[in-house]
Short mmCIF file of C-alpha atoms in Angstrom, two decimals:
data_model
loop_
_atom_site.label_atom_id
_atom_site.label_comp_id
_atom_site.label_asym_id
_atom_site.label_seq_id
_atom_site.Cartn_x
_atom_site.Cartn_y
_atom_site.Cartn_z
CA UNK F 1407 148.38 28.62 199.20
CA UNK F 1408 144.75 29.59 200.24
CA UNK F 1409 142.83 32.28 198.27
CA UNK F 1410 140.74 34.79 199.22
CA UNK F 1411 136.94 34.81 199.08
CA UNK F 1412 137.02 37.74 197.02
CA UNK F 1413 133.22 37.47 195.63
CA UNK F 1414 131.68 40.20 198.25
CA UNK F 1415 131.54 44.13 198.42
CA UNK F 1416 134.36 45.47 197.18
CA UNK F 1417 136.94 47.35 199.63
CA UNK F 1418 140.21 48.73 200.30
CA UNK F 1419 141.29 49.64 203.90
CA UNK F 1420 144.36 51.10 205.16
CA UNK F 1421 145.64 51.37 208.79
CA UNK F 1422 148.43 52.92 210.88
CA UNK F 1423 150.30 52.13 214.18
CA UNK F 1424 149.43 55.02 216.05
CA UNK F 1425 151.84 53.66 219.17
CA UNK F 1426 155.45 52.82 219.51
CA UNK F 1427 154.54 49.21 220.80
CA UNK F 1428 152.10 48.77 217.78
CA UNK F 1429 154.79 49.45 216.03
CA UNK F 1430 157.36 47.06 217.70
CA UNK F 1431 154.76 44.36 217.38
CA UNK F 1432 154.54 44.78 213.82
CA UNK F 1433 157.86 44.86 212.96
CA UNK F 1434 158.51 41.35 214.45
CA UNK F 1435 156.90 39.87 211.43
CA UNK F 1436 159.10 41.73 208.69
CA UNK F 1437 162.31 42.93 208.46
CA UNK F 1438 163.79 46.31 207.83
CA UNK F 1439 164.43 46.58 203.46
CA UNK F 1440 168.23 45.43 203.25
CA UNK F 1441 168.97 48.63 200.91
CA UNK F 1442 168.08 51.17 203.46
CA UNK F 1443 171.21 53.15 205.08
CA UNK F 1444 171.82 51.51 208.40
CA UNK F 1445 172.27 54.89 209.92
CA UNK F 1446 168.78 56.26 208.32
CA UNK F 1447 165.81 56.14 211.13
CA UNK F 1448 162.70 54.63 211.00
CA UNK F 1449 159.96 56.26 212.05
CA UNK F 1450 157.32 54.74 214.78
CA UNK F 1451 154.49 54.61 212.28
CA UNK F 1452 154.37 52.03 210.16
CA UNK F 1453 151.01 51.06 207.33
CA UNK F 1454 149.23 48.09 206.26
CA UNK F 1455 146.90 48.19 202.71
CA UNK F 1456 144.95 45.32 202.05
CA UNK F 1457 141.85 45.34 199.44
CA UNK F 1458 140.49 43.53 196.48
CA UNK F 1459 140.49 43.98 192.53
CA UNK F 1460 139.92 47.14 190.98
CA UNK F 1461 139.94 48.81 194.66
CA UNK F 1462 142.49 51.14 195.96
CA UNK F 1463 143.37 54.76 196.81
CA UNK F 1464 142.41 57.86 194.48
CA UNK F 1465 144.89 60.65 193.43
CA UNK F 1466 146.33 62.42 196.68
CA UNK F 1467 149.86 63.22 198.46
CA UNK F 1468 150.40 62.65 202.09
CA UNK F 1469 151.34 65.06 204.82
CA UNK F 1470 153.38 62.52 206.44
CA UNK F 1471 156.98 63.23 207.83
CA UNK F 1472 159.33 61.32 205.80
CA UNK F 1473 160.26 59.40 202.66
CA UNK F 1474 158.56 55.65 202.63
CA UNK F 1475 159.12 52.58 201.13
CA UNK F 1476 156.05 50.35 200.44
CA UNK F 1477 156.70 46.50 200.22
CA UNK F 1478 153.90 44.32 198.48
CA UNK F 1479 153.16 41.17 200.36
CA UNK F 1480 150.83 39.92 198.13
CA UNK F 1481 148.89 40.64 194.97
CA UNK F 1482 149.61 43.41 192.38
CA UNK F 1483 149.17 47.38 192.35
CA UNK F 1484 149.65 49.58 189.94
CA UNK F 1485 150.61 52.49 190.66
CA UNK F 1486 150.37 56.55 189.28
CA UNK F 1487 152.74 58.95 189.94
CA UNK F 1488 152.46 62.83 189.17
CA UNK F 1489 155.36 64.84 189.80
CA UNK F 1490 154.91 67.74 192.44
CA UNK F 1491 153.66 71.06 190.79
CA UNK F 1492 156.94 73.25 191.09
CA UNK F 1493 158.23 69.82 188.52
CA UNK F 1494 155.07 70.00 186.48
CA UNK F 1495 156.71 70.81 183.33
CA UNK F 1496 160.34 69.17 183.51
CA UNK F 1497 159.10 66.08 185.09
CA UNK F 1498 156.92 62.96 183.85
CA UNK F 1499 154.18 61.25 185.58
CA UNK F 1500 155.13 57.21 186.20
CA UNK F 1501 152.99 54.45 185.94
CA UNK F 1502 153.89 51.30 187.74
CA UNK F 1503 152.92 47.94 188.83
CA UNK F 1504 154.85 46.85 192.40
CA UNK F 1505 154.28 42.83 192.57
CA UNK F 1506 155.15 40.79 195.11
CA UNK F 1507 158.39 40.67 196.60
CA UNK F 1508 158.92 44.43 195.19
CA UNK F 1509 159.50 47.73 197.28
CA UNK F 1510 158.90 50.87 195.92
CA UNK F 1511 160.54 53.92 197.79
CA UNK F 1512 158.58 57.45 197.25
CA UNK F 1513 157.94 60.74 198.90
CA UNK F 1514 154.10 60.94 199.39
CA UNK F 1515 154.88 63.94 200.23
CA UNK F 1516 155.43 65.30 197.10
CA UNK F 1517 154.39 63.04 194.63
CA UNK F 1518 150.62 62.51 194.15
CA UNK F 1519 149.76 58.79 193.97
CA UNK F 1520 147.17 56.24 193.82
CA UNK F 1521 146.56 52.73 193.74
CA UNK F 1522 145.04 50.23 191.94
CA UNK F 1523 144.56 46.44 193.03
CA UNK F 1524 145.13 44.18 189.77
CA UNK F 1525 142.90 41.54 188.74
CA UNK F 1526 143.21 37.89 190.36
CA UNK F 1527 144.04 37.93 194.37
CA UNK F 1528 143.87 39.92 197.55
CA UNK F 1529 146.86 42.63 197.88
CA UNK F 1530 148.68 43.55 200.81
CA UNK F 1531 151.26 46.07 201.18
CA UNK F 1532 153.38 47.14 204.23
CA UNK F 1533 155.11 50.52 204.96
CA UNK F 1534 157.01 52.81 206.98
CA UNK F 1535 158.86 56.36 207.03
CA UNK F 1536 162.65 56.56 207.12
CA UNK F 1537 164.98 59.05 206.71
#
């Protein structure tokens, strides 16, 4: 397998479909995680995350519309969980590291998250809402 030329600037990006036949286009190349309901909905926005070692996103929650589930491609991330603030003090903050092959399902909605890119390749994670 090739490698990435990972020996300039360091970055992280992250992108959205912002149209239905973005979306459609997308989805050609994966297919929808076999554990999801078959009568749960997708939404029309799906994600891509790419970025090098040590990059990734700081400590936020989303205002998106749904639960996601975030499949990693390639690479490692390790990622921090902190419960919502109404479960501050009866729930734990989780620490986890999604390799490839591996879906993690979470409500960015509620749970503040970020990312970290492990050591050693290029990551790349795909996404979408569902219900």
């Amino acid at each position: 397998a090739a490698r990435a030329n990972l020996s300039g600037e360091p970055w992280y990006v992250g992108w959205s479909t912002c149209y239905d036949e973005e979306s459609r286009r997308l989805r050609q190349y994966y297919d929808r995680p076999y554990f999801l309901p078959r009568t749960s909905e997708s939404d029309t926005i799906d994600w891509i995350f790419m970025g090098g070692p040590g990059q990734g996103a700081h400590m936020h929650v989303d205002s998106v519309r749904r639960v996601s589930w975030q499949a990693q491609v390639r690479g490692h991330k390790r990622w921090q969980l902190a419960p919502p603030p109404e479960c501050l003090y009866t729930c734990r903050a989780l620490a986890l590291t999604v390799h490839p092959g591996e879906i993690l399902v979470v409500d960015t909605n509620r749970w503040y998250h970020m990312t970290r890119v492990l050591p050693g390749d290029l990551s790349i994670t795909i996404g979408a809402e569902y219900d």
